[in-house]
Amino acid sequence: MGMRAPMSPSFVPCVMPTALSPHNVEMYRQMMMMNGPCSPLYGSMAAAGMKMDVPLAASMRTSNPLNQEDHIKKPLNAFMWFMKENRPKLMEELGYKEKQSAELNKELGKRWHDLPKEEQQKYFDMARADREQHKAKYPGWSARENYAVHKRKKKRRDKSEASLAQYPFYLVFYGYLTVNDSGLSNTGRLTSSQQASKPLC
DNA sequence: CTTCCTTTGAAGCAG
DNA sequence: CTGCTTCAAAGGAAG
């Protein structure tokens, strides 16, 4: 149930859809900044195949350019590559019991420590290659773009008003991102309370 | 629906 | 420079 087909490698497509490369998104964002969300450019760029039809779908995370294509993720570090490669093996080895990801990650952490330096080096090499490719592909990108400055003391995701600044203004404009008492909201749909809350711009 | 949990390492940020 | 924080992956649990 829900298990992957044995022969199907479980890699996730890390590449941006050609229809909306980050570069295109940046172009789009700049044009929006210059022309506003009601610009005819909006329609023409959409007609050109760029997925900027602003979200009607329930899940903004999966349908919206901001949360998907526009979000350039950090390159994976050595341990992340190790996890990616060994998680499926470990799941099979453990009979993919009712093990949760968090528990599997603990085990993977142990195995990472037990791994000889020579074998670890393989993953450090992968990570370095990934970083270099990432840098070549997204020159000028910084991890800062995904970084929410400390809002909660220890390790919690940020939900502050300040974090709105990292998003394109038109999402705020349209109400897809709002700020209320409970923090940043991005349900992808306007509620009356969201309409009442003020956009940042 | 979003966030948490849990790991390591890279990198951002504050002092 | 030092030390703390966030985010990369994963996916079930919790809210």
PDB file of C-alpha atoms in Angstrom, chain A residues 53-139:
ATOM      1  CA  ASP A  53      -2.280  31.527 -13.853  1.00  0.00           C
ATOM      2  CA  VAL A  54      -2.679  32.495 -10.325  1.00  0.00           C
ATOM      3  CA  PRO A  55      -3.991  29.741  -8.165  1.00  0.00           C
ATOM      4  CA  LEU A  56      -7.467  28.499  -8.307  1.00  0.00           C
ATOM      5  CA  ALA A  57      -6.498  25.089  -7.128  1.00  0.00           C
ATOM      6  CA  ALA A  58      -6.900  24.092  -3.542  1.00  0.00           C
ATOM      7  CA  SER A  59      -3.262  23.626  -2.840  1.00  0.00           C
ATOM      8  CA  MET A  60      -1.181  26.641  -3.438  1.00  0.00           C
ATOM      9  CA  ARG A  61       1.889  24.641  -2.657  1.00  0.00           C
ATOM     10  CA  THR A  62       1.415  22.423  -5.648  1.00  0.00           C
ATOM     11  CA  SER A  63      -0.250  24.760  -8.068  1.00  0.00           C
ATOM     12  CA  ASN A  64       1.383  28.062  -7.502  1.00  0.00           C
ATOM     13  CA  PRO A  65       4.581  29.152  -9.156  1.00  0.00           C
ATOM     14  CA  LEU A  66       5.883  30.677  -5.985  1.00  0.00           C
ATOM     15  CA  ASN A  67       5.755  27.585  -3.909  1.00  0.00           C
ATOM     16  CA  GLN A  68       6.899  25.217  -6.552  1.00  0.00           C
ATOM     17  CA  GLU A  69       8.914  26.401  -9.477  1.00  0.00           C
ATOM     18  CA  ASP A  70      10.023  29.683  -8.023  1.00  0.00           C
ATOM     19  CA  HIS A  71      11.389  28.126  -4.919  1.00  0.00           C
ATOM     20  CA  ILE A  72      14.988  27.296  -5.602  1.00  0.00           C
ATOM     21  CA  LYS A  73      15.985  24.867  -2.948  1.00  0.00           C
ATOM     22  CA  LYS A  74      19.287  24.517  -1.252  1.00  0.00           C
ATOM     23  CA  PRO A  75      21.647  22.008  -2.704  1.00  0.00           C
ATOM     24  CA  LEU A  76      21.885  18.811  -0.731  1.00  0.00           C
ATOM     25  CA  ASN A  77      24.711  18.306   1.705  1.00  0.00           C
ATOM     26  CA  ALA A  78      26.635  15.078   2.025  1.00  0.00           C
ATOM     27  CA  PHE A  79      24.363  13.570   4.597  1.00  0.00           C
ATOM     28  CA  MET A  80      21.273  14.424   2.608  1.00  0.00           C
ATOM     29  CA  TRP A  81      22.719  12.584  -0.365  1.00  0.00           C
ATOM     30  CA  PHE A  82      23.491   9.699   1.907  1.00  0.00           C
ATOM     31  CA  MET A  83      19.915   9.686   3.121  1.00  0.00           C
ATOM     32  CA  LYS A  84      18.500   9.915  -0.354  1.00  0.00           C
ATOM     33  CA  GLU A  85      20.487   6.913  -1.430  1.00  0.00           C
ATOM     34  CA  ASN A  86      20.129   4.765   1.664  1.00  0.00           C
ATOM     35  CA  ARG A  87      16.662   5.476   2.923  1.00  0.00           C
ATOM     36  CA  PRO A  88      14.967   3.111   0.458  1.00  0.00           C
ATOM     37  CA  LYS A  89      17.500   0.410   1.289  1.00  0.00           C
ATOM     38  CA  LEU A  90      16.989   0.875   4.989  1.00  0.00           C
ATOM     39  CA  MET A  91      13.240   0.784   4.645  1.00  0.00           C
ATOM     40  CA  GLU A  92      13.477  -2.471   2.795  1.00  0.00           C
ATOM     41  CA  GLU A  93      15.971  -3.816   5.258  1.00  0.00           C
ATOM     42  CA  LEU A  94      13.780  -2.980   8.190  1.00  0.00           C
ATOM     43  CA  GLY A  95      10.750  -4.307   6.419  1.00  0.00           C
ATOM     44  CA  TYR A  96       9.491  -0.734   6.111  1.00  0.00           C
ATOM     45  CA  LYS A  97       7.642  -1.323   9.333  1.00  0.00           C
ATOM     46  CA  GLU A  98       5.698   1.352  11.031  1.00  0.00           C
ATOM     47  CA  LYS A  99       8.934   3.219  11.074  1.00  0.00           C
ATOM     48  CA  GLN A 100       8.539   6.922  10.734  1.00  0.00           C
ATOM     49  CA  SER A 101      10.825   9.144   8.785  1.00  0.00           C
ATOM     50  CA  ALA A 102      12.137  10.722  11.935  1.00  0.00           C
ATOM     51  CA  GLU A 103      13.112   7.340  13.325  1.00  0.00           C
ATOM     52  CA  LEU A 104      14.673   6.257  10.081  1.00  0.00           C
ATOM     53  CA  ASN A 105      16.680   9.437  10.085  1.00  0.00           C
ATOM     54  CA  LYS A 106      18.044   8.628  13.511  1.00  0.00           C
ATOM     55  CA  GLU A 107      19.192   5.278  12.242  1.00  0.00           C
ATOM     56  CA  LEU A 108      20.654   6.864   9.151  1.00  0.00           C
ATOM     57  CA  GLY A 109      22.513   9.263  11.360  1.00  0.00           C
ATOM     58  CA  LYS A 110      24.106   6.375  13.207  1.00  0.00           C
ATOM     59  CA  ARG A 111      25.045   4.640  10.013  1.00  0.00           C
ATOM     60  CA  TRP A 112      26.502   7.848   8.722  1.00  0.00           C
ATOM     61  CA  HIS A 113      28.808   7.965  11.692  1.00  0.00           C
ATOM     62  CA  ASP A 114      29.727   4.344  11.258  1.00  0.00           C
ATOM     63  CA  LEU A 115      30.519   4.899   7.622  1.00  0.00           C
ATOM     64  CA  PRO A 116      34.230   4.840   6.846  1.00  0.00           C
ATOM     65  CA  LYS A 117      35.689   8.163   5.814  1.00  0.00           C
ATOM     66  CA  GLU A 118      36.400   6.847   2.372  1.00  0.00           C
ATOM     67  CA  GLU A 119      32.769   6.028   1.842  1.00  0.00           C
ATOM     68  CA  GLN A 120      31.638   9.283   3.348  1.00  0.00           C
ATOM     69  CA  GLN A 121      33.891  11.057   0.930  1.00  0.00           C
ATOM     70  CA  LYS A 122      31.737   9.828  -1.910  1.00  0.00           C
ATOM     71  CA  TYR A 123      28.827  11.774  -0.539  1.00  0.00           C
ATOM     72  CA  PHE A 124      30.889  14.845   0.198  1.00  0.00           C
ATOM     73  CA  ASP A 125      31.933  14.752  -3.428  1.00  0.00           C
ATOM     74  CA  MET A 126      28.317  14.477  -4.495  1.00  0.00           C
ATOM     75  CA  ALA A 127      27.442  17.411  -2.314  1.00  0.00           C
ATOM     76  CA  ARG A 128      30.258  19.510  -3.713  1.00  0.00           C
ATOM     77  CA  ALA A 129      29.251  18.667  -7.252  1.00  0.00           C
ATOM     78  CA  ASP A 130      25.692  19.556  -6.419  1.00  0.00           C
ATOM     79  CA  ARG A 131      26.744  22.881  -4.976  1.00  0.00           C
ATOM     80  CA  GLU A 132      28.809  23.699  -8.018  1.00  0.00           C
ATOM     81  CA  GLN A 133      26.058  22.756 -10.435  1.00  0.00           C
ATOM     82  CA  HIS A 134      23.589  24.691  -8.376  1.00  0.00           C
ATOM     83  CA  LYS A 135      25.792  27.729  -8.456  1.00  0.00           C
ATOM     84  CA  ALA A 136      26.267  27.454 -12.190  1.00  0.00           C
ATOM     85  CA  LYS A 137      22.590  26.993 -12.781  1.00  0.00           C
ATOM     86  CA  TYR A 138      21.414  29.723 -10.458  1.00  0.00           C
ATOM     87  CA  PRO A 139      24.128  32.342 -10.362  1.00  0.00           C
TER      88      PRO A 139
END
